[in-house]
XYZ file of N, CA and C in Angstrom:
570
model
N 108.469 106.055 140.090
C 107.193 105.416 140.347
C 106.082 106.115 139.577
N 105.168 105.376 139.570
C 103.942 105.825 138.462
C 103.179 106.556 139.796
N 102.451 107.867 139.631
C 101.285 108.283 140.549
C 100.184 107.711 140.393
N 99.315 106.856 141.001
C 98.239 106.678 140.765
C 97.039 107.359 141.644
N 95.759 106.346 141.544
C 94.950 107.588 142.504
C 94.954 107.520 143.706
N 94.519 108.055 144.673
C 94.025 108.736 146.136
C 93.740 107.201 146.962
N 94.255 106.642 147.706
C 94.373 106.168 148.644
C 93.104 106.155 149.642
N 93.085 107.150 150.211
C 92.180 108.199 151.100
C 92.305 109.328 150.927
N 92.978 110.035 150.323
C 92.495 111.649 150.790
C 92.403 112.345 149.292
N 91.542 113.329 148.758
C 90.766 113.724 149.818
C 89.711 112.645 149.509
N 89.094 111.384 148.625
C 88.460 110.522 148.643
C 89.436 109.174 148.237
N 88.838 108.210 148.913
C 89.216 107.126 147.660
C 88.932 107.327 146.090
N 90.194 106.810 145.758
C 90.263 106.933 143.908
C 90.245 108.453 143.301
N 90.232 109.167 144.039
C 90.334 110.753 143.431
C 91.659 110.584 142.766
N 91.384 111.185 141.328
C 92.626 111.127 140.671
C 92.605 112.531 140.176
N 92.131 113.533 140.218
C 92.560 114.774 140.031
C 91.720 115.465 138.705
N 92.234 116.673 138.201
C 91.376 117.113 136.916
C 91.424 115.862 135.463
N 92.890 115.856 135.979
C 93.545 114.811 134.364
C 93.909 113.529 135.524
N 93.401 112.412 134.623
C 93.674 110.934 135.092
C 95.622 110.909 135.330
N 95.505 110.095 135.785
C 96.950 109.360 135.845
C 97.437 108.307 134.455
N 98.450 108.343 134.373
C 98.101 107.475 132.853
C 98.056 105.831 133.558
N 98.427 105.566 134.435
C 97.444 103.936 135.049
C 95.739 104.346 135.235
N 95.276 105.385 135.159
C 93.731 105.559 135.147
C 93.234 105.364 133.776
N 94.401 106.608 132.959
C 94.347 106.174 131.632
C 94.316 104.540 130.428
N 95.434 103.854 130.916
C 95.495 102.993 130.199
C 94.377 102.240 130.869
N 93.475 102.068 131.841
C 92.432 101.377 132.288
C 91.475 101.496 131.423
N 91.430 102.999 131.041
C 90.054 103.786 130.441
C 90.393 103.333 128.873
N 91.252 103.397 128.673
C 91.920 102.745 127.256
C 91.049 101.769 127.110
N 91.326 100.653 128.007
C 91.088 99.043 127.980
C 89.651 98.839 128.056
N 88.988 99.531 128.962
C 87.181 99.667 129.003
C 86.864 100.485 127.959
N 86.954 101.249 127.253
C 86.626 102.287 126.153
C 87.248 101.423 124.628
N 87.745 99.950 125.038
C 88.442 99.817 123.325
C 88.979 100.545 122.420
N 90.061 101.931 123.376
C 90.452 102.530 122.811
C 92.149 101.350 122.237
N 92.299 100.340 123.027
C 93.591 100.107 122.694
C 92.977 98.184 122.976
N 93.725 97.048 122.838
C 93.337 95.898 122.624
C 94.740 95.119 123.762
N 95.660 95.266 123.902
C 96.509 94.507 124.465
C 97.602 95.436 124.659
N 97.948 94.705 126.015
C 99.280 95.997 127.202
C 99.921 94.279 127.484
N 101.439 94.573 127.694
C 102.355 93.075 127.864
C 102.426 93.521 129.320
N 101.982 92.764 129.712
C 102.261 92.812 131.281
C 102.631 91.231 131.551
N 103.330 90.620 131.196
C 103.963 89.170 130.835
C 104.598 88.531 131.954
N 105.218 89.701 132.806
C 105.921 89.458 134.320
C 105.322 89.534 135.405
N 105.359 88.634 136.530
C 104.334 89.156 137.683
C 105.637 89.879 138.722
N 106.109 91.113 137.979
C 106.621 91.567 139.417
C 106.369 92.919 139.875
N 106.720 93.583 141.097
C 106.224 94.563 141.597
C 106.050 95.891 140.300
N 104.398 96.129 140.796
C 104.852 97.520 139.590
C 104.441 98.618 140.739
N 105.676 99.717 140.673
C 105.370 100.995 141.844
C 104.247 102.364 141.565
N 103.259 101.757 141.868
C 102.218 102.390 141.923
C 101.900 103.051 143.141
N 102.569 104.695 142.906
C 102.006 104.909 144.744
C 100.835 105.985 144.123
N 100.061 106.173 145.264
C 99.168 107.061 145.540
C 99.536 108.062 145.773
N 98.363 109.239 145.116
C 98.714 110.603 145.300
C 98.732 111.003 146.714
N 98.078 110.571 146.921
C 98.244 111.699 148.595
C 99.576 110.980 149.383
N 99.690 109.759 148.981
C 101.108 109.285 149.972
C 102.297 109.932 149.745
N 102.172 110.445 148.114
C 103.470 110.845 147.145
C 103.381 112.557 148.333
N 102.363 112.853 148.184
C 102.149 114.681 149.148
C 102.550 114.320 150.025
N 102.161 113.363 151.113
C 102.503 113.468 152.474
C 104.079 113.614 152.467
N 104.676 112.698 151.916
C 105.893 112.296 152.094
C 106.714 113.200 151.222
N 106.299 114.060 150.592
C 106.869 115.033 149.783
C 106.622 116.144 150.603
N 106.012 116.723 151.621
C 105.161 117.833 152.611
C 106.402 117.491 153.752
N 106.557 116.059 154.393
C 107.409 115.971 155.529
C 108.832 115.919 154.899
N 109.074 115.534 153.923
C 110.955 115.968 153.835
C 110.679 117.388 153.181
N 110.113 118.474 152.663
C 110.017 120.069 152.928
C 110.192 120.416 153.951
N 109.635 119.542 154.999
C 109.379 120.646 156.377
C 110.492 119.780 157.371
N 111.570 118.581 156.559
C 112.505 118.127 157.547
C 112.718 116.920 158.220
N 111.721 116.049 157.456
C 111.715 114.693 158.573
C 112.801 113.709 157.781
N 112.684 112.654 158.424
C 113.777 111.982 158.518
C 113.632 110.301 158.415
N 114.404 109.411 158.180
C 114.174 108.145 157.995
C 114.312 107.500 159.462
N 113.999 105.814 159.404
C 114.773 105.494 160.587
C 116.038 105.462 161.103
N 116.675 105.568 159.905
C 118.651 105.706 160.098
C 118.686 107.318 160.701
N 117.891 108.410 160.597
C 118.123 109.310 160.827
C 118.790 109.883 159.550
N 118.220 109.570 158.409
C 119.212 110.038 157.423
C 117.832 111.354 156.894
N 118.080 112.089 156.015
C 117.049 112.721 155.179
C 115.943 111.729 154.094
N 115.363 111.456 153.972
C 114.408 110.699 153.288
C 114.504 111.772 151.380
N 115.490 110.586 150.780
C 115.893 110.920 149.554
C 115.023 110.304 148.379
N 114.289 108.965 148.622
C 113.043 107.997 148.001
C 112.258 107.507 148.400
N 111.250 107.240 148.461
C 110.670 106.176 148.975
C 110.308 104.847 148.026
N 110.930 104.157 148.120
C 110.551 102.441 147.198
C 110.762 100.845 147.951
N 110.291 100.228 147.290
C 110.807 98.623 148.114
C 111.394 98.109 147.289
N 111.734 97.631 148.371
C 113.067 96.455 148.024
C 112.385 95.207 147.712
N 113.653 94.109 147.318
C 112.937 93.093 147.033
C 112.456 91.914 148.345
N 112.557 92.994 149.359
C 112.385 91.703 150.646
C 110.474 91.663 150.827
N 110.274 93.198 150.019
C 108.751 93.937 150.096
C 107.632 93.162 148.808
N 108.582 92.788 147.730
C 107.896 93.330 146.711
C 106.623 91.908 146.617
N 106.430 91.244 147.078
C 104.966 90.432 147.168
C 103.972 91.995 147.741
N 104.434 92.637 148.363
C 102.966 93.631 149.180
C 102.758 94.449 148.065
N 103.674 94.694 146.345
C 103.080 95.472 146.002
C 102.588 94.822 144.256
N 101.246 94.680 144.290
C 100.714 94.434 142.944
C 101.572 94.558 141.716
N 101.412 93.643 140.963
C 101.846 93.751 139.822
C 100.888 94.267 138.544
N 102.183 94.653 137.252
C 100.725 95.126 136.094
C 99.816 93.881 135.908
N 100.134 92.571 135.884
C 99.240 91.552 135.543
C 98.510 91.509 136.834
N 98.225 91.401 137.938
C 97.253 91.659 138.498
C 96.176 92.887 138.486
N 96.907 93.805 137.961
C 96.036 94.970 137.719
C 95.082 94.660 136.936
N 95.737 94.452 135.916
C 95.096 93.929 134.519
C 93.929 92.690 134.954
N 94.199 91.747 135.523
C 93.366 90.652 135.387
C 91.604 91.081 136.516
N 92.448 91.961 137.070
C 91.721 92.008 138.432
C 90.658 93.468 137.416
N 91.563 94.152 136.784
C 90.292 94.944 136.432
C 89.412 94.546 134.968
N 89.567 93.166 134.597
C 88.704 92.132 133.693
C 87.914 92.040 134.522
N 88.309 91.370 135.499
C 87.344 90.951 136.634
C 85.831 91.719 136.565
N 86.747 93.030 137.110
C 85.605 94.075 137.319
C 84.692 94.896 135.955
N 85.161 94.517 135.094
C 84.291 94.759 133.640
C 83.837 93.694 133.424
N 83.951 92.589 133.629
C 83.191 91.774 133.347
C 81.684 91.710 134.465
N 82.170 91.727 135.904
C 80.924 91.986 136.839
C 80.022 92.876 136.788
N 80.119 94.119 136.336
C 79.774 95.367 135.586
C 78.854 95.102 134.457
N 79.360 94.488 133.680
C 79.107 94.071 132.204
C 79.769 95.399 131.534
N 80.317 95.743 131.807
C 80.855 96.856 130.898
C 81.389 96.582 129.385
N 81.843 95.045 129.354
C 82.315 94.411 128.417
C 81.138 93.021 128.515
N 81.176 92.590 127.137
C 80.525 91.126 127.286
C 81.620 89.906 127.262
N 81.275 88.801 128.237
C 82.444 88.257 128.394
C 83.471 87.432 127.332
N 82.256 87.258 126.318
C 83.331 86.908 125.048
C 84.660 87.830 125.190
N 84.273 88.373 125.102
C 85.373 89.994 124.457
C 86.696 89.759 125.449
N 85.907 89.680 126.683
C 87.038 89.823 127.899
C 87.709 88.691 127.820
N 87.003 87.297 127.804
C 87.700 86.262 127.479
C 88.823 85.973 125.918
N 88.764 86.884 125.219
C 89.680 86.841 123.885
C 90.787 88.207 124.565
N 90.357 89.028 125.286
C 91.575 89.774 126.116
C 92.108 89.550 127.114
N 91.658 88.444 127.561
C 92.492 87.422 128.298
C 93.630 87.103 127.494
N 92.966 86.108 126.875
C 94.158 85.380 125.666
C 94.956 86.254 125.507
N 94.852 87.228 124.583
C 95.513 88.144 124.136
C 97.066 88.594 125.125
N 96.295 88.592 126.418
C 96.826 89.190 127.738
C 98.060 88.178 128.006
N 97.909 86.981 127.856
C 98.693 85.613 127.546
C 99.448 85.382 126.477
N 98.841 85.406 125.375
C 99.856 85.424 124.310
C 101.430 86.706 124.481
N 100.633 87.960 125.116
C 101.605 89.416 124.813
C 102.610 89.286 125.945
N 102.393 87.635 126.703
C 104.005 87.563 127.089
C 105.112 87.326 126.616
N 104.755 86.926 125.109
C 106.339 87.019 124.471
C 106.650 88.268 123.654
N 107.596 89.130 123.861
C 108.035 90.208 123.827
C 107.823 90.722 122.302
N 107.749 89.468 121.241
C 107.680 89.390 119.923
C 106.129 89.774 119.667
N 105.654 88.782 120.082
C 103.777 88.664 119.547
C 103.146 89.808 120.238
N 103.882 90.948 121.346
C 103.488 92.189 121.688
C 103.841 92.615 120.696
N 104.549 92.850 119.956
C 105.130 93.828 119.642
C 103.887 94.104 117.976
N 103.831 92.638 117.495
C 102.974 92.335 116.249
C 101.418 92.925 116.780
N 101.045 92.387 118.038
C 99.894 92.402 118.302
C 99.383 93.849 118.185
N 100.341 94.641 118.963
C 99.817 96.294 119.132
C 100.084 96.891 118.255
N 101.317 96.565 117.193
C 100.526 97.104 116.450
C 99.550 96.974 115.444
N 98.849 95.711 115.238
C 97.950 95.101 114.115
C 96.655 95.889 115.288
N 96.869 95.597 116.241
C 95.266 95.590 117.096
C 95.248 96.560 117.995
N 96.362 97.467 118.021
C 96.098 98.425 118.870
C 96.147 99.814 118.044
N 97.726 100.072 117.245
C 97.958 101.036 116.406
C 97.691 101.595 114.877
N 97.339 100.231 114.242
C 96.570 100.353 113.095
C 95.093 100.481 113.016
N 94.605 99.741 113.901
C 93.285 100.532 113.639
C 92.396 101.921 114.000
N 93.635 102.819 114.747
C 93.962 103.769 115.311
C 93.768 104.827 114.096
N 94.950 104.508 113.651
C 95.643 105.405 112.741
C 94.220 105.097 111.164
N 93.670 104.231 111.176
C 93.051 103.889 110.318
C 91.550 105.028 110.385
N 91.257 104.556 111.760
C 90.225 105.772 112.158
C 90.860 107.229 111.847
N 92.100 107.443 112.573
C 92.338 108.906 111.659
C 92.343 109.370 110.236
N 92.593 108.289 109.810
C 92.578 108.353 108.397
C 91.457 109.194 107.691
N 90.622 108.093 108.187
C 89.165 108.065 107.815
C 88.268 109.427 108.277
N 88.482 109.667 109.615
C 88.543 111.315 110.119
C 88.726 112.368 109.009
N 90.404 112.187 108.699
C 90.870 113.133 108.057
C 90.040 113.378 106.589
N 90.016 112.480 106.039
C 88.973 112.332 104.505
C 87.993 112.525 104.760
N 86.979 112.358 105.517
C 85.499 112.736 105.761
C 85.363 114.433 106.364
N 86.356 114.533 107.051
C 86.412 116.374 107.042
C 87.448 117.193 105.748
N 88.284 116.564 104.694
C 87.829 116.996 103.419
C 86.635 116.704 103.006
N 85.758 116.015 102.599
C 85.007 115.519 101.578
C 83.524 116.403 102.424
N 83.308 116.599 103.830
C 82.374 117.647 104.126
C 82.464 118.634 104.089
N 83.923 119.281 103.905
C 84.809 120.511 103.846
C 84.152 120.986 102.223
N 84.036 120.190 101.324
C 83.956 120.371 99.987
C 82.304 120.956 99.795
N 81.282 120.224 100.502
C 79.716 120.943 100.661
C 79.543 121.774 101.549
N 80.642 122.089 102.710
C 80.645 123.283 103.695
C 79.896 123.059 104.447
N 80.288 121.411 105.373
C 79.802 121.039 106.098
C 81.343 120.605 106.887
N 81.417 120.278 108.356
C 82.400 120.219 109.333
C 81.816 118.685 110.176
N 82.783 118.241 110.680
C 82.686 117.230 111.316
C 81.992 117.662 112.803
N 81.192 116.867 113.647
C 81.450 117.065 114.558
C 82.882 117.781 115.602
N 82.546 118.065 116.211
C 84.266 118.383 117.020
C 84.397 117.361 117.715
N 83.728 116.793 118.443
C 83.761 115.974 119.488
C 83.989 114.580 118.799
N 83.579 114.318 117.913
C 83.643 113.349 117.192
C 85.273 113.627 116.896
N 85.656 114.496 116.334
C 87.057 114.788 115.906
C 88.212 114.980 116.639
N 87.723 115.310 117.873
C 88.468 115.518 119.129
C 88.835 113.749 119.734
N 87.610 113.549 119.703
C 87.737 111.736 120.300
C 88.672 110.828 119.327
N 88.637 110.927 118.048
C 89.478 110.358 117.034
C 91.304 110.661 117.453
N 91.401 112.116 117.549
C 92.414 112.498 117.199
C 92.950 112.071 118.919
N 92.431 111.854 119.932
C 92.617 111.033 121.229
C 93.719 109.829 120.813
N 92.366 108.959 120.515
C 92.808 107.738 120.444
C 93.825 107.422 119.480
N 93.782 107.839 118.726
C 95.048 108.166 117.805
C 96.488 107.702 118.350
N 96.622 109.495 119.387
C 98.000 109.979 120.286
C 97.776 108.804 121.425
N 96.987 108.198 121.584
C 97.053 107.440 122.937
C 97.419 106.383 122.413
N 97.250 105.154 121.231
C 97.292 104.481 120.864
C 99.077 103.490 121.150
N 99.650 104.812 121.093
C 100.866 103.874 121.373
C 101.223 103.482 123.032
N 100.338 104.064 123.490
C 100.611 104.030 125.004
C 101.114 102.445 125.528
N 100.590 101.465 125.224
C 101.007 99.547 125.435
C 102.134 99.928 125.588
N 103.119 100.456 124.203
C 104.361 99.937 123.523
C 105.511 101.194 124.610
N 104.854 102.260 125.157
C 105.451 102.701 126.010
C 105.516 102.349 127.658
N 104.194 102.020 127.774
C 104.102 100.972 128.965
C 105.243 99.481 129.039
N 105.710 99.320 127.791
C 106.140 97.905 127.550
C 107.971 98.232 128.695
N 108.784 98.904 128.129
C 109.850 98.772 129.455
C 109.668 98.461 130.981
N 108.441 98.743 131.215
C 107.787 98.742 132.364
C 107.644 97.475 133.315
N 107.204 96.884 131.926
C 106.796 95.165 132.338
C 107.819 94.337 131.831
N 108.919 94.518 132.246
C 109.822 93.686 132.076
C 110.893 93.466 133.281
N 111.399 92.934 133.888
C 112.267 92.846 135.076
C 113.576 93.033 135.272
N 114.012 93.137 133.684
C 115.680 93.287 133.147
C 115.687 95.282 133.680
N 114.566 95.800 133.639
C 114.482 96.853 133.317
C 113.954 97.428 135.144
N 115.011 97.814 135.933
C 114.924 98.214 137.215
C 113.716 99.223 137.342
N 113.680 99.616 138.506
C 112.297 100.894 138.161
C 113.354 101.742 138.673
């Protein structure tokens, strides 16, 4: 299962020093660090919360037990459960939603990552899409990074760091969709 954030404790949404990478690929998607994730299937994606993952990791340390009386070896659902637990395409649509109410995005934008969000259900046109619109223009910015700290290197001048730090981010994050992609598929058990 993926960790995501805090439930309740010790706040709602507390996700810790470092995000979760479902906090991450969110921040991806609001930051235009990345353009399209295939979330093509609506079926359960196991997203538990940190503090549920502690509790239940705290009581089989100290000994507890299932209802069979057996030792508590996982915790997951079955498929008699899996309507109670969100899928990546609801994640996804539901947090358009909320960039768009925000304005964090203008809704053109959100409305062509919709589409996008639609088209990247066929396993093919993901695969083209991320990388024309997610990984090349990635790698393009590094590029461009890399040559502009020669070519200031040459008058003995330096890039920003932060500027260079943020590049070389989005970069390594860039493939994140195409690793998310086993994920969203149903052939592929959790």
């Amino acid at each position: 299962s993926i960790v995501g954030p805090a439930w309740a404790f010790p706040y709602v949404g507390w996700a810790g020093d470092k995000p979760s990478t479902i906090v991450g690929a969110g921040t991806l998607l609001a930051r235009r660090g990345v353009r399209v994730f295939r979330d093509g299937f609506d079926h359960p994606c196991p997203v538990v919360p940190v503090d549920i993952v502690a509790d239940v990791t705290v009581r089989a340390l100290c000994g507890a037990y299932n209802n069979d009386r057996g030792q508590i070896l996982h915790a997951c659902l079955d498929a008699s459960e899996a309507d109670r637990m969100p899928s990546f395409k609801f994640f996804t649509r539901h947090f358009y939603q909320l960039l768009a109410l925000k304005g964090t995005l203008p809704l053109f934008e959100l409305g062509f990552m919709t589409k996008l969000l639609r088209w990247c259900n066929n396993a093919t046109v993901f695969c083209y899409a991320h990388a024309v619109l997610n990984v090349l223009p990635m790698q393009i910015l590094d590029l461009v990074r890399m040559c502009l700290g020669r070519i200031l290197s040459i008058f003995g001048k330096r890039l920003s760091k932060q500027f260079s730090t943020t590049v070389r981010i989005l970069a390594s994050c860039s493939t994140l969709p195409m690793q998310y992609h086993p994920f969203s598929s149903p052939s592929t058990p959790w």
